């Protein structure tokens, strides 16, 4: 889907129809992100009564500029979003759109979702293979999560997926496995105090068996919840849904 592609890319199409096009450009640094959502009226009739609602979420603070209210044919406007990650999360907030077009008795409703997943706030961690193994051995037990199943991509693609899609440093890429390392960044809210920077070291081991077309994902992180959520996100791209 367009949304799933945007979750591992910086820009692209968010929604397409004969009347309306939405395109997104994303920038992330540390715990902060910026989205530019470009609205374009592709049709020959005006789009009116535009309403945008972004659901509040404890894990992501969002400040938005005014969304467009009307678009003439060929008209283009940009909706800006500034965000700050507060804690680990799996499901990003919805970007609910409603608008009217001439000839339709009911408003058009689009229950979209922002392409801001947890790995957008990941930064590569430069580790040598020996350093990776040292930290890996020290971070097991409840801080490990894993999943296995039929592969949805070739093992040779693991390195590109980790670095380009999930913002991790590829420590080692071999025919039998691929190792990646990164740091998840957030600004944790402290009751009665100023937000505190949260940096969680994450390590990933991907194993691919070309003969059986199977993939195994193992994640170890300082924060058990980050291990669980990162495993789910990686699985949605690397393991086939059965």
Short mmCIF file of C-alpha atoms in Angstrom, two decimals:
data_model
loop_
_atom_site.label_atom_id
_atom_site.label_comp_id
_atom_site.label_asym_id
_atom_site.label_seq_id
_atom_site.Cartn_x
_atom_site.Cartn_y
_atom_site.Cartn_z
CA UNK A 1 0.00 0.00 0.00
CA UNK A 2 1.03 3.65 -0.34
CA UNK A 3 1.07 4.01 3.44
CA UNK A 4 3.30 0.99 4.02
CA UNK A 5 5.76 2.23 1.39
CA UNK A 6 5.90 5.69 2.96
CA UNK A 7 6.74 4.14 6.33
CA UNK A 8 10.13 3.09 4.95
CA UNK A 9 10.72 6.03 2.58
CA UNK A 10 11.12 9.77 3.05
CA UNK A 11 8.65 10.94 0.44
CA UNK A 12 5.99 9.75 -1.94
CA UNK A 13 2.30 9.52 -2.62
CA UNK A 14 -0.04 9.34 0.39
CA UNK A 15 -3.40 9.18 -1.38
CA UNK A 16 -4.48 9.27 -5.05
CA UNK A 17 -7.89 9.71 -6.63
CA UNK A 18 -9.18 11.48 -9.77
CA UNK A 19 -10.15 14.45 -7.58
CA UNK A 20 -7.44 14.65 -4.92
CA UNK A 21 -3.76 13.86 -4.56
CA UNK A 22 -1.86 13.91 -1.26
CA UNK A 23 1.94 13.62 -1.26
CA UNK A 24 4.21 13.54 1.78
CA UNK A 25 7.78 14.65 2.42
CA UNK A 26 9.27 13.57 5.76
CA UNK A 27 12.32 14.64 7.78
CA UNK A 28 13.38 13.11 11.09
CA UNK A 29 16.19 13.86 13.48
CA UNK A 30 16.48 12.28 16.90
CA UNK A 31 13.09 12.36 18.61
CA UNK A 32 11.69 15.02 16.26
CA UNK A 33 10.04 14.89 12.87
CA UNK A 34 8.50 17.16 10.26
CA UNK A 35 5.92 16.22 7.64
CA UNK A 36 4.86 18.30 4.66
CA UNK A 37 1.59 17.00 3.23
CA UNK A 38 0.96 18.53 -0.19
CA UNK A 39 -2.70 18.73 -1.22
CA UNK A 40 -3.47 18.97 -4.94
CA UNK A 41 -6.87 19.25 -6.59
CA UNK A 42 -6.47 17.12 -9.72
CA UNK A 43 -10.04 17.47 -10.90
CA UNK A 44 -12.07 20.08 -12.75
CA UNK A 45 -14.35 20.92 -9.83
CA UNK A 46 -13.58 22.67 -6.53
CA UNK A 47 -13.00 20.71 -3.33
CA UNK A 48 -14.72 22.42 -0.41
CA UNK A 49 -15.42 22.08 3.31
CA UNK A 50 -12.10 20.32 3.94
CA UNK A 51 -11.66 19.11 7.49
CA UNK A 52 -8.63 17.35 8.95
CA UNK A 53 -8.56 15.69 12.35
CA UNK A 54 -5.40 14.21 13.85
CA UNK A 55 -6.11 11.97 16.83
CA UNK A 56 -4.23 12.82 20.01
CA UNK A 57 -1.82 10.16 21.24
CA UNK A 58 0.35 10.02 24.38
CA UNK A 59 3.33 8.67 22.43
CA UNK A 60 3.52 11.41 19.81
CA UNK A 61 3.08 15.17 20.34
CA UNK A 62 1.97 16.89 17.11
CA UNK A 63 1.74 20.57 16.24
CA UNK A 64 -0.01 21.24 12.94
CA UNK A 65 -0.39 24.33 10.79
CA UNK A 66 -3.83 25.16 9.45
CA UNK A 67 -5.03 22.54 6.98
CA UNK A 68 -6.51 23.75 3.68
CA UNK A 69 -10.25 24.49 3.75
CA UNK A 70 -10.94 24.74 0.00
CA UNK A 71 -9.05 23.88 -3.18
CA UNK A 72 -9.89 25.24 -6.61
CA UNK A 73 -9.15 23.04 -9.66
CA UNK A 74 -5.37 22.80 -9.95
CA UNK A 75 -4.96 24.36 -6.50
CA UNK A 76 -2.15 23.19 -4.23
CA UNK A 77 -1.58 23.77 -0.50
CA UNK A 78 0.81 22.28 2.06
CA UNK A 79 -0.18 21.09 5.53
CA UNK A 80 2.81 21.16 7.91
CA UNK A 81 3.16 18.85 10.92
CA UNK A 82 5.85 19.07 13.61
CA UNK A 83 6.12 16.10 15.96
CA UNK A 84 8.00 14.82 18.97
CA UNK A 85 8.19 11.15 19.92
CA UNK A 86 7.42 10.56 23.61
CA UNK A 87 7.61 6.77 23.99
CA UNK A 88 7.77 3.50 22.01
CA UNK A 89 4.66 2.81 19.92
CA UNK A 90 3.29 0.57 17.20
CA UNK A 91 0.26 2.23 15.61
CA UNK A 92 0.69 5.87 14.47
CA UNK A 93 -2.15 8.41 14.76
CA UNK A 94 -4.87 8.64 12.14
CA UNK A 95 -5.05 11.54 9.70
CA UNK A 96 -8.80 11.81 9.20
CA UNK A 97 -9.85 13.77 6.11
CA UNK A 98 -13.31 14.88 5.07
CA UNK A 99 -14.29 17.07 2.10
CA UNK A 100 -17.12 17.86 -0.29
CA UNK A 101 -17.20 17.82 -4.10
CA UNK A 102 -20.02 19.03 -6.36
CA UNK A 103 -22.38 16.28 -7.42
CA UNK A 104 -22.00 14.15 -4.30
CA UNK A 105 -24.69 14.36 -1.65
CA UNK A 106 -22.46 13.04 1.15
CA UNK A 107 -18.97 14.26 2.14
CA UNK A 108 -16.01 12.09 1.18
CA UNK A 109 -14.25 10.59 4.21
CA UNK A 110 -10.67 9.28 4.15
CA UNK A 111 -9.51 7.42 7.29
CA UNK A 112 -5.78 7.79 6.53
CA UNK A 113 -2.91 7.08 8.90
CA UNK A 114 0.29 9.07 9.29
CA UNK A 115 3.34 7.15 7.95
CA UNK A 116 5.23 7.92 11.15
CA UNK A 117 6.19 4.56 12.64
CA UNK A 118 8.60 4.00 15.52
CA UNK A 119 11.61 3.30 13.29
CA UNK A 120 11.41 6.85 11.91
CA UNK A 121 12.95 7.88 15.24
CA UNK A 122 15.78 5.37 14.92
CA UNK A 123 19.37 6.48 14.24
CA UNK A 124 22.22 4.22 13.05
CA UNK A 125 24.67 3.05 15.73
CA UNK A 126 28.17 2.58 14.38
CA UNK A 127 29.40 -0.71 15.87
CA UNK A 128 32.17 -3.01 14.72
CA UNK A 129 31.28 -6.74 14.53
CA UNK A 130 33.21 -7.53 17.73
CA UNK A 131 31.46 -4.70 19.62
CA UNK A 132 28.10 -5.88 18.35
CA UNK A 133 28.67 -9.41 19.61
CA UNK A 134 29.83 -8.11 23.00
CA UNK A 135 26.67 -6.05 23.49
CA UNK A 136 24.52 -8.81 22.02
CA UNK A 137 25.69 -11.36 24.58
CA UNK A 138 25.04 -8.86 27.41
CA UNK A 139 21.46 -8.05 26.34
CA UNK A 140 19.50 -11.30 26.36
CA UNK A 141 16.71 -12.66 28.53
CA UNK A 142 13.50 -10.59 28.72
CA UNK A 143 15.05 -7.92 26.52
CA UNK A 144 14.94 -10.24 23.51
CA UNK A 145 12.05 -10.72 21.09
CA UNK A 146 11.91 -12.85 17.96
CA UNK A 147 9.71 -14.09 15.17
CA UNK A 148 10.08 -16.52 12.28
CA UNK A 149 8.12 -17.43 9.17
CA UNK A 150 8.06 -17.50 5.37
CA UNK A 151 10.29 -14.81 3.88
CA UNK A 152 8.73 -11.93 1.99
CA UNK A 153 12.08 -10.86 0.48
CA UNK A 154 15.45 -12.37 -0.39
CA UNK A 155 18.12 -12.55 2.32
CA UNK A 156 20.44 -10.50 0.11
CA UNK A 157 18.00 -7.59 0.52
CA UNK A 158 18.31 -7.53 4.34
CA UNK A 159 21.14 -4.98 4.41
CA UNK A 160 19.24 -2.49 2.26
CA UNK A 161 16.06 -2.98 4.29
CA UNK A 162 17.83 -2.29 7.58
CA UNK A 163 19.78 0.76 6.42
CA UNK A 164 17.35 2.44 4.03
CA UNK A 165 14.02 1.35 5.47
CA UNK A 166 14.63 1.16 9.21
CA UNK A 167 17.52 3.61 9.75
CA UNK A 168 19.95 1.11 11.24
CA UNK A 169 23.68 0.62 10.71
CA UNK A 170 24.52 -2.65 8.97
CA UNK A 171 27.22 -4.18 11.16
CA UNK A 172 27.65 -7.37 9.16
CA UNK A 173 26.01 -8.80 6.05
CA UNK A 174 26.77 -12.45 5.31
CA UNK A 175 24.93 -15.16 3.36
CA UNK A 176 23.76 -16.74 6.64
CA UNK A 177 22.81 -13.62 8.60
CA UNK A 178 22.72 -9.83 8.77
CA UNK A 179 23.38 -7.77 11.89
CA UNK A 180 22.13 -4.22 12.40
CA UNK A 181 22.39 -1.67 15.21
CA UNK A 182 20.53 1.52 15.99
CA UNK A 183 19.28 3.84 18.72
CA UNK A 184 15.60 4.63 19.24
CA UNK A 185 15.11 8.25 20.34
CA UNK A 186 12.26 9.80 22.34
CA UNK A 187 11.59 12.67 24.76
CA UNK A 188 9.99 10.93 27.73
CA UNK A 189 7.49 12.91 29.77
CA UNK A 190 8.25 13.15 33.48
CA UNK A 191 5.40 14.12 35.78
CA UNK A 192 5.99 17.61 37.10
CA UNK A 193 9.28 18.00 35.25
CA UNK A 194 10.82 18.76 31.88
CA UNK A 195 10.94 16.04 29.18
CA UNK A 196 13.98 13.80 29.39
CA UNK A 197 15.86 12.40 26.44
CA UNK A 198 15.35 8.66 26.02
CA UNK A 199 17.86 6.72 23.92
CA UNK A 200 17.42 2.95 23.59
CA UNK A 201 20.17 0.86 21.99
CA UNK A 202 18.75 -1.78 19.61
CA UNK A 203 20.40 -4.74 17.91
CA UNK A 204 18.92 -6.90 15.18
CA UNK A 205 19.90 -10.29 13.78
CA UNK A 206 18.22 -11.42 10.56
CA UNK A 207 18.64 -15.00 9.40
CA UNK A 208 17.57 -16.11 5.95
CA UNK A 209 17.40 -19.62 4.52
CA UNK A 210 17.25 -19.44 0.73
CA UNK A 211 16.41 -23.14 0.40
CA UNK A 212 13.39 -23.13 2.70
CA UNK A 213 12.48 -19.46 2.05
CA UNK A 214 12.32 -18.86 5.81
CA UNK A 215 13.32 -15.79 7.79
CA UNK A 216 14.09 -15.45 11.48
CA UNK A 217 14.16 -12.06 13.22
CA UNK A 218 15.82 -11.60 16.61
CA UNK A 219 15.86 -8.21 18.35
CA UNK A 220 17.62 -7.29 21.57
CA UNK A 221 17.19 -3.83 23.09
CA UNK A 222 17.73 -2.16 26.45
CA UNK A 223 13.97 -1.61 26.72
CA UNK A 224 11.86 -4.84 26.46
CA UNK A 225 8.92 -2.99 24.88
CA UNK A 226 11.18 -1.63 22.14
CA UNK A 227 12.34 -5.19 21.39
CA UNK A 228 8.75 -6.38 21.04
CA UNK A 229 7.55 -3.48 18.90
CA UNK A 230 10.61 -3.42 16.64
CA UNK A 231 10.20 -7.16 16.01
CA UNK A 232 6.58 -6.60 14.97
CA UNK A 233 7.52 -3.77 12.61
CA UNK A 234 10.35 -5.74 10.97
CA UNK A 235 8.10 -8.79 10.67
CA UNK A 236 5.46 -6.83 8.77
CA UNK A 237 8.01 -6.20 6.00
CA UNK A 238 10.23 -9.28 6.10
CA UNK A 239 7.83 -12.13 6.92
CA UNK A 240 4.77 -13.10 4.90
CA UNK A 241 1.38 -12.84 6.58
CA UNK A 242 -0.16 -16.32 6.82
#
